Short mmCIF file of C-alpha atoms and ligand atoms in Angstrom, two decimals:
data_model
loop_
_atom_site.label_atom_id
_atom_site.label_comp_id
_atom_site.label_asym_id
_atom_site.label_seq_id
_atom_site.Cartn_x
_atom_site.Cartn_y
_atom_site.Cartn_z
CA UNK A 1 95.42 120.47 126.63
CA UNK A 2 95.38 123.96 126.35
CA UNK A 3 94.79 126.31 123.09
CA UNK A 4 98.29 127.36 122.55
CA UNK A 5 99.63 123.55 122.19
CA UNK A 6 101.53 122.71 119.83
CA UNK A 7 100.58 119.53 119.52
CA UNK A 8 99.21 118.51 116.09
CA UNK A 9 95.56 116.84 115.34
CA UNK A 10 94.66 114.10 113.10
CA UNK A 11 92.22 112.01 112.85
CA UNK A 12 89.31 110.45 111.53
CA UNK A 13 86.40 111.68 109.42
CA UNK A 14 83.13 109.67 108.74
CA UNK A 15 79.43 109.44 109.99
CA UNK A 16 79.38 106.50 112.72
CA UNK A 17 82.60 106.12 114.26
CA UNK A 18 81.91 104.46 117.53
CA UNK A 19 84.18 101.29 117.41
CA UNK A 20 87.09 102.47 114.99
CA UNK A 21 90.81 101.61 115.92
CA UNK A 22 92.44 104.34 114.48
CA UNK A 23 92.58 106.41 117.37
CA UNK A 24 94.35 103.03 119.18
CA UNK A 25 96.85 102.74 116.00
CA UNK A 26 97.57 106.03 115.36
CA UNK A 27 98.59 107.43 118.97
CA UNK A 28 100.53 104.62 119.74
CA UNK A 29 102.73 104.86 116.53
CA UNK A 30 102.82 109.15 118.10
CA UNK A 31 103.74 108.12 121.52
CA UNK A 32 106.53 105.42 120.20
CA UNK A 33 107.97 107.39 117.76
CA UNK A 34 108.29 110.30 119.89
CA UNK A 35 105.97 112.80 117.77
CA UNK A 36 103.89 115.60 119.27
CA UNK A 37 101.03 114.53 117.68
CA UNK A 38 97.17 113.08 118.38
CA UNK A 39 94.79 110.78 116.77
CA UNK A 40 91.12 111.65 117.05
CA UNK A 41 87.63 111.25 115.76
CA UNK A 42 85.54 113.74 113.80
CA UNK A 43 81.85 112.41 113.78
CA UNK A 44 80.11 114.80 111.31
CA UNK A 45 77.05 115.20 109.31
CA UNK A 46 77.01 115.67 105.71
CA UNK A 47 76.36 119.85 106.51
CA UNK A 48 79.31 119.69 108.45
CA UNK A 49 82.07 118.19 106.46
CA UNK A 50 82.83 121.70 104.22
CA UNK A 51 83.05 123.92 107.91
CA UNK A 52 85.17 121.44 109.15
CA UNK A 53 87.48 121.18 106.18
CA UNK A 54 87.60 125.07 105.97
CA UNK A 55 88.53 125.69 109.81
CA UNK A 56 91.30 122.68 110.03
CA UNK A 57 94.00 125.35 110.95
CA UNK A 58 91.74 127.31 113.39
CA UNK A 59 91.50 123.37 115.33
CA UNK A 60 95.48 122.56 114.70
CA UNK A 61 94.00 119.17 112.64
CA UNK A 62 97.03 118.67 109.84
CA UNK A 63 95.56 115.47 108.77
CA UNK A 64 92.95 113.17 108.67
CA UNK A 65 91.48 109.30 107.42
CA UNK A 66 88.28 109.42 105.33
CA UNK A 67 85.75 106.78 106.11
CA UNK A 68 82.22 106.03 104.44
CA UNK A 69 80.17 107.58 103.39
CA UNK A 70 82.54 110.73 102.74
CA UNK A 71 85.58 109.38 100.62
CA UNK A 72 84.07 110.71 97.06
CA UNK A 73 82.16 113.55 98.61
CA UNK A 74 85.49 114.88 100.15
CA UNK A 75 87.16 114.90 96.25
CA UNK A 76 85.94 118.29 95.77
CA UNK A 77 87.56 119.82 98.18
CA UNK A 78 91.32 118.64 97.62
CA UNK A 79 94.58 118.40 95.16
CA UNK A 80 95.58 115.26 94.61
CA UNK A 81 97.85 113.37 92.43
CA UNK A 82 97.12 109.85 94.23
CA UNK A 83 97.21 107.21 91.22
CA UNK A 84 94.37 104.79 93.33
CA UNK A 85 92.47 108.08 93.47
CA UNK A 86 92.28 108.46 89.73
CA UNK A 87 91.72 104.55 89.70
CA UNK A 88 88.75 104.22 92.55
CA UNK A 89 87.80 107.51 92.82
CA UNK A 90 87.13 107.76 96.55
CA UNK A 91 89.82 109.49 99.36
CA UNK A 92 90.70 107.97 102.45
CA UNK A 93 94.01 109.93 103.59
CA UNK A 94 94.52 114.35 103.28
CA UNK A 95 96.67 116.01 104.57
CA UNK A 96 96.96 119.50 105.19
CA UNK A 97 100.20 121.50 104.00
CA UNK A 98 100.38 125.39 104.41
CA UNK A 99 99.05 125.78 101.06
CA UNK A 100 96.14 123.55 100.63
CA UNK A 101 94.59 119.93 101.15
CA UNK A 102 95.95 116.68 99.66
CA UNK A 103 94.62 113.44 99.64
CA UNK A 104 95.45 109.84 98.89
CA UNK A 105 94.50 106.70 98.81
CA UNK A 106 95.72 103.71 101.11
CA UNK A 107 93.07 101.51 101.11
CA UNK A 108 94.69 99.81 97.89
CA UNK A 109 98.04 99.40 98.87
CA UNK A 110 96.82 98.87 102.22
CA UNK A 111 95.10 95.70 100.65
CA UNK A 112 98.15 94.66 98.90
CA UNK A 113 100.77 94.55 101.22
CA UNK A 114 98.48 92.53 103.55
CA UNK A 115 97.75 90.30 100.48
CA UNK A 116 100.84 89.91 99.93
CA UNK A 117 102.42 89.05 103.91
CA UNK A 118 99.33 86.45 104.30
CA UNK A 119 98.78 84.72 100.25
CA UNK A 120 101.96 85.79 98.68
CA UNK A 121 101.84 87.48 95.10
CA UNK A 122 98.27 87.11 93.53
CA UNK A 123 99.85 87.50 89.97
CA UNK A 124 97.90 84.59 87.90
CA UNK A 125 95.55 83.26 90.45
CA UNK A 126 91.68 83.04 89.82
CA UNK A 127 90.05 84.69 92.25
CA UNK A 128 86.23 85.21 93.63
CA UNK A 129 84.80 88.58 95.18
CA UNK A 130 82.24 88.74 97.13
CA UNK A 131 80.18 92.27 97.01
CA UNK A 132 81.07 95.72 94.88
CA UNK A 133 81.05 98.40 97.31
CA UNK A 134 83.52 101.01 98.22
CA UNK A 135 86.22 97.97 99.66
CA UNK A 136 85.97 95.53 96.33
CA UNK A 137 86.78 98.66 94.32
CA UNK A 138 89.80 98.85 96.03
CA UNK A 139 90.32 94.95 96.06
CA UNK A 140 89.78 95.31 92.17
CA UNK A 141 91.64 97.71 91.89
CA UNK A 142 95.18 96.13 93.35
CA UNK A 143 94.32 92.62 91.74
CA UNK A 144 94.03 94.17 88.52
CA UNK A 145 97.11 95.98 88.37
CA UNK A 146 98.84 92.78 89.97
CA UNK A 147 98.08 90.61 86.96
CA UNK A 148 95.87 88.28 88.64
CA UNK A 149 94.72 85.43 85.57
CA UNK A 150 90.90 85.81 86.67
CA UNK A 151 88.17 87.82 88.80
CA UNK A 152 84.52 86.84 88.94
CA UNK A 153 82.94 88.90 91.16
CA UNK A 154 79.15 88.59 92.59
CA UNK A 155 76.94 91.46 94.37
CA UNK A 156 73.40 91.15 94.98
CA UNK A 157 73.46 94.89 93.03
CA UNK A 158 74.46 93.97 90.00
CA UNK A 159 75.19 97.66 88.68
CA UNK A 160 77.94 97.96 91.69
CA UNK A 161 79.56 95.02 89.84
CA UNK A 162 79.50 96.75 86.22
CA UNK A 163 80.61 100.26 87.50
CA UNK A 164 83.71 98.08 89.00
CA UNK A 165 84.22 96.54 85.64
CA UNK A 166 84.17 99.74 84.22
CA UNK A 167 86.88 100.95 86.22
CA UNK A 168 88.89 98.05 85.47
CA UNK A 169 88.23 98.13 82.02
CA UNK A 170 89.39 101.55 82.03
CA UNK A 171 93.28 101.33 83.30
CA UNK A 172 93.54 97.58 82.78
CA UNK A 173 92.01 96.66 79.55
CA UNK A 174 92.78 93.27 79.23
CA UNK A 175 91.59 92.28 82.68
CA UNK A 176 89.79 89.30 82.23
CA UNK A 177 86.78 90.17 85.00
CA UNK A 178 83.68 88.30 85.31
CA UNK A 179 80.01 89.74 86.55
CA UNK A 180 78.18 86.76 87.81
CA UNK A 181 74.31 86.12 88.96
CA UNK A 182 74.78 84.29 91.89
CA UNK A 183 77.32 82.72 94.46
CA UNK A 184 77.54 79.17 92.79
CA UNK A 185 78.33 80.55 89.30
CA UNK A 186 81.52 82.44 91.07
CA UNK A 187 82.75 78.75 90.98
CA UNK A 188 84.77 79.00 94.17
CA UNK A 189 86.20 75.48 93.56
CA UNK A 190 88.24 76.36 90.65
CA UNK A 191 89.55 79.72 92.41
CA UNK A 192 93.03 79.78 94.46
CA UNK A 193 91.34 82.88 96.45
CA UNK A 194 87.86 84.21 97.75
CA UNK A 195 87.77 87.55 99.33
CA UNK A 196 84.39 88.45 101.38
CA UNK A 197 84.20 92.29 100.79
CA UNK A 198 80.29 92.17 101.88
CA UNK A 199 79.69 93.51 105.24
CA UNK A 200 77.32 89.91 105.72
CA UNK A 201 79.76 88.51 108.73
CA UNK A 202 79.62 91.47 110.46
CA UNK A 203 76.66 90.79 112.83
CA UNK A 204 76.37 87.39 114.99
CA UNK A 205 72.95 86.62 113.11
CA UNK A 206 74.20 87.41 109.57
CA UNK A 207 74.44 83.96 107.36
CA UNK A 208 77.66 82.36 106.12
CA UNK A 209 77.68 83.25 102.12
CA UNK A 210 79.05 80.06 101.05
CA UNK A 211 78.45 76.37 101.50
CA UNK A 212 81.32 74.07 102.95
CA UNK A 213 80.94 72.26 99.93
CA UNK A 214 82.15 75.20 97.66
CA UNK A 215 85.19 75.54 99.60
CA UNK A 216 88.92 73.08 99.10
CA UNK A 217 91.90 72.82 101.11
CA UNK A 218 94.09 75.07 98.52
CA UNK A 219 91.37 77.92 98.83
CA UNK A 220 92.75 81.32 101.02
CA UNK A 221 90.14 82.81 102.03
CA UNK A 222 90.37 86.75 102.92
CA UNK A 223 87.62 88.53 105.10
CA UNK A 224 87.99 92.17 104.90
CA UNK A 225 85.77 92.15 107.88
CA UNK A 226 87.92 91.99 111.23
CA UNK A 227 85.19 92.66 114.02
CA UNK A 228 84.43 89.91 114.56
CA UNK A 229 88.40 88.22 113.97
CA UNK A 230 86.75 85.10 113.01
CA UNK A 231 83.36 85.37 110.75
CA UNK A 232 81.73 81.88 109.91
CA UNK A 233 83.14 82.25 106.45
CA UNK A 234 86.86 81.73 107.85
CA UNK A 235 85.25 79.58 110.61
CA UNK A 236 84.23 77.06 107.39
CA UNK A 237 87.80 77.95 105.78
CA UNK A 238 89.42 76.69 109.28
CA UNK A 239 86.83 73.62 109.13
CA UNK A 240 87.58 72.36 105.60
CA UNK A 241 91.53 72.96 105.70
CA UNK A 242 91.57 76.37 103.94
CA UNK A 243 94.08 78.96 104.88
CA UNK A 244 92.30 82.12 105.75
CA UNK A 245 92.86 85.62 106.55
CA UNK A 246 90.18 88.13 108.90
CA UNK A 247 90.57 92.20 107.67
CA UNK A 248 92.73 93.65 110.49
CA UNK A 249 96.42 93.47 108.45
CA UNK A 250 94.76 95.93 105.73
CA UNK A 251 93.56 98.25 108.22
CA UNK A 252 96.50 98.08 110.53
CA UNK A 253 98.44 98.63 106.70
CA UNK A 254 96.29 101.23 105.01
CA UNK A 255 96.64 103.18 108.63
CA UNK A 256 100.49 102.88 108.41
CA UNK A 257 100.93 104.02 105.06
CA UNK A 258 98.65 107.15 106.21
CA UNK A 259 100.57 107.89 109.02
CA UNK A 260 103.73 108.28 107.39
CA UNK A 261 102.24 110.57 104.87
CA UNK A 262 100.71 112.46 107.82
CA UNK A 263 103.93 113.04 109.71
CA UNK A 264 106.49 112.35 106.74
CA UNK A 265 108.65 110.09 109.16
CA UNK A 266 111.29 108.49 107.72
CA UNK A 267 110.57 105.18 109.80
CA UNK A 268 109.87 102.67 107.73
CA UNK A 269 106.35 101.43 107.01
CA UNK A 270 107.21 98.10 108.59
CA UNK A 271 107.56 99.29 112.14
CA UNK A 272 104.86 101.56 112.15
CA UNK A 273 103.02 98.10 111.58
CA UNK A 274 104.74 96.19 113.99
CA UNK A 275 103.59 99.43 116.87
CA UNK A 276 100.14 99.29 115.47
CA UNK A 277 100.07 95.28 115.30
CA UNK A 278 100.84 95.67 119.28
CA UNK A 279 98.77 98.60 120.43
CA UNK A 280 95.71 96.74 118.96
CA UNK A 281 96.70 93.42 120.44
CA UNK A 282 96.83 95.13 124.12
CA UNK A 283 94.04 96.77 123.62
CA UNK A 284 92.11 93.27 122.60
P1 LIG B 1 79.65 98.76 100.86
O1 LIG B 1 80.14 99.91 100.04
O2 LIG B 1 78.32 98.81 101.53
O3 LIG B 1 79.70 97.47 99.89
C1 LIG B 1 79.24 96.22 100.25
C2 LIG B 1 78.59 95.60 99.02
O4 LIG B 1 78.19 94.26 99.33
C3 LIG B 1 77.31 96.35 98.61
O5 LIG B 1 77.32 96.55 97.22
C4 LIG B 1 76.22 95.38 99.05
O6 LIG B 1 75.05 95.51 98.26
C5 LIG B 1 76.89 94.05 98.81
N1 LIG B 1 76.22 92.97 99.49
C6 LIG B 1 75.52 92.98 100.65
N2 LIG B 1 75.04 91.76 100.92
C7 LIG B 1 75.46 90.93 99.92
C8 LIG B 1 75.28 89.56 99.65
N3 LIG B 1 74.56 88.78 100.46
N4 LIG B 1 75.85 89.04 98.54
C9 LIG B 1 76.55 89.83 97.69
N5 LIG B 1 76.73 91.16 97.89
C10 LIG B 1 76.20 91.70 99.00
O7 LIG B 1 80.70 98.41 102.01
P2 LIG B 1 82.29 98.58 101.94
O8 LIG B 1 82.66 99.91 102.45
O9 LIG B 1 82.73 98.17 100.60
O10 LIG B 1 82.72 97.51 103.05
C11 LIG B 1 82.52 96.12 102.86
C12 LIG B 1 83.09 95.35 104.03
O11 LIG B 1 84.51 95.51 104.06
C13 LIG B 1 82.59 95.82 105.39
O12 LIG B 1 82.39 94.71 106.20
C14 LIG B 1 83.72 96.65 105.94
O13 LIG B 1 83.75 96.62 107.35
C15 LIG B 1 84.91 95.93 105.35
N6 LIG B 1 86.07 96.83 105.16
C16 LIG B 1 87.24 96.46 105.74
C17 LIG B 1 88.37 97.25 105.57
C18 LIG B 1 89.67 96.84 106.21
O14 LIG B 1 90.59 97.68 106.30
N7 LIG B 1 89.82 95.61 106.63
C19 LIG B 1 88.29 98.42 104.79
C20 LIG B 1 87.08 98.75 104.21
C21 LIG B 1 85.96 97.94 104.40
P3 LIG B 1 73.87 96.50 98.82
O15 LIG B 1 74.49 97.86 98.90
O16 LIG B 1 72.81 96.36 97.80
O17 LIG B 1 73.51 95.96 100.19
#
């Protein structure tokens, strides 16, 4: 591609970016919807994010995802009026317009509608969260303004757990959230839904986080991990009659929602799903 294209960049901003599937998603949804743009990835140091946001027209980039570990440290640098923002307090969509950068956040509803397509509504279920990183606050975040009854939520740092709390506490007052001191007390038998949002699963050697016996047959279980599609948490779900659901719907979701507020298209969000549900399937 030459200088003078007109073709216009976006794509994805964090530290380690070797096996993302945005690029996949993203520049199928261009090619089948018929717009001149392209999905790429920006692999940057922490000295290189503020040249890089300062010389996006000089590279054509009009948009871009934020992954760890830049979603808060790109906050400085942007307008937004994002509710989840104001809620989580970390970016993962801007966009560049002619005068200046804004950014949302899709993780959240990204998480919901995926919820929602795989468990149904969680409004009044009890549910169990594994870990308090940058995902649960996001998971948190769209349970607790979904009315679920109940959230205990274990992480082996238990100050990730209270800043989450805090955040809840803060837009959703009478969210009845939990901080507990070890898997066992998140008392996964009386919940209708545990949601892994540790990265244990990940690798081939990492442990299964809960015992068979902690799981029942009217447990979903949600892994926000997708690479590997099946962990041994939702292998054990499968084994003891669980329903169960890997992370690729909320990325494939989140992604949607962030192309349409990259290109404004007026196709709806469930297509733009449906292309990235196939591109990533031929690609597998
Ligand atoms: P993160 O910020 O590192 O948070 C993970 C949290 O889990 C950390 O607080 C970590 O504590 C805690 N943890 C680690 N081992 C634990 C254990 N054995 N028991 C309880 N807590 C434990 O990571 P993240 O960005 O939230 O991502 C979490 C996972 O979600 C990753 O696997 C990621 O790939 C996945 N994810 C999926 C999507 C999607 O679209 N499907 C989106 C975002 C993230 P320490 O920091 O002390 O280790």
């Amino acid at each position: 591609m030459n200088s003078a294209s007109t073709t216009k960049i976006y794509g994805l901003l964090g530290a380690s970016l070797g096996h993302s599937l945005s690029p996949a998603m993203h520049n199928a949804a261009f090619r089948e919807l018929g717009i001149d743009g392209q999905y790429r990835l920006f692999e940057k140091r922490p000295e290189e994010i503020e040249p890089f946001l300062k010389n996006l027209d000089k590279e054509n980039i009009w948009g871009f995802n934020v992954t760890v570990p830049y979603k808060e440290k790109v906050l400085e640098f942007v307008s937004f009026d994002d509710e989840y923002i104001k809620k989580v307090g970390a970016v993962n969509t801007i966009v560049r317009r002619d005068n200046g950068l804004y950014a949302f956040n899709t993780d959240v509803q990204g998480f919901g509608i995926h919820l929602k397509r795989v468990f149904g509504e969680p409004a009044g279920k009890k549910v169990a969260l594994l870990g308090a990183g940058g995902a649960a606050r996001a998971v948190c975040c769209l349970l607790a303004g979904a009315s679920v009854a109940k959230i205990a939520i274990f992480d082996i740092d238990k100050a990730k757990s209270e800043g989450i709390v805090r955040m809840i506490k803060s837009f959703s007052p009478g969210c009845d959230i939990e901080i507990v001191n070890s898997i066992e007390e998140l008392k996964i038998n009386d919940k209708d839904l545990l949601i892994n949002a540790t990265p244990i699963g990940l690798k081939e050697s990492d442990p299964c986080l809960v015992g068979e016996e902690m799981l029942h047959k009217d447990l979903f279980v949600y892994d926000l991990i997708y690479n590997p599609a099946e962990t041994k948490l939702l292998a054990l779900a499968k084994k003891t009659g669980a329903k169960y659901s890997n992370g690729l719907g909320m990325l494939i979701s989140q992604g949607a929602q962030s192309f349409k507020y990259f290109t404004q298209t007026r196709t709806s969000l469930d297509v733009i799903v449906k292309i990235m549900e196939k591109a990533l399937k031929k690609g597998a």
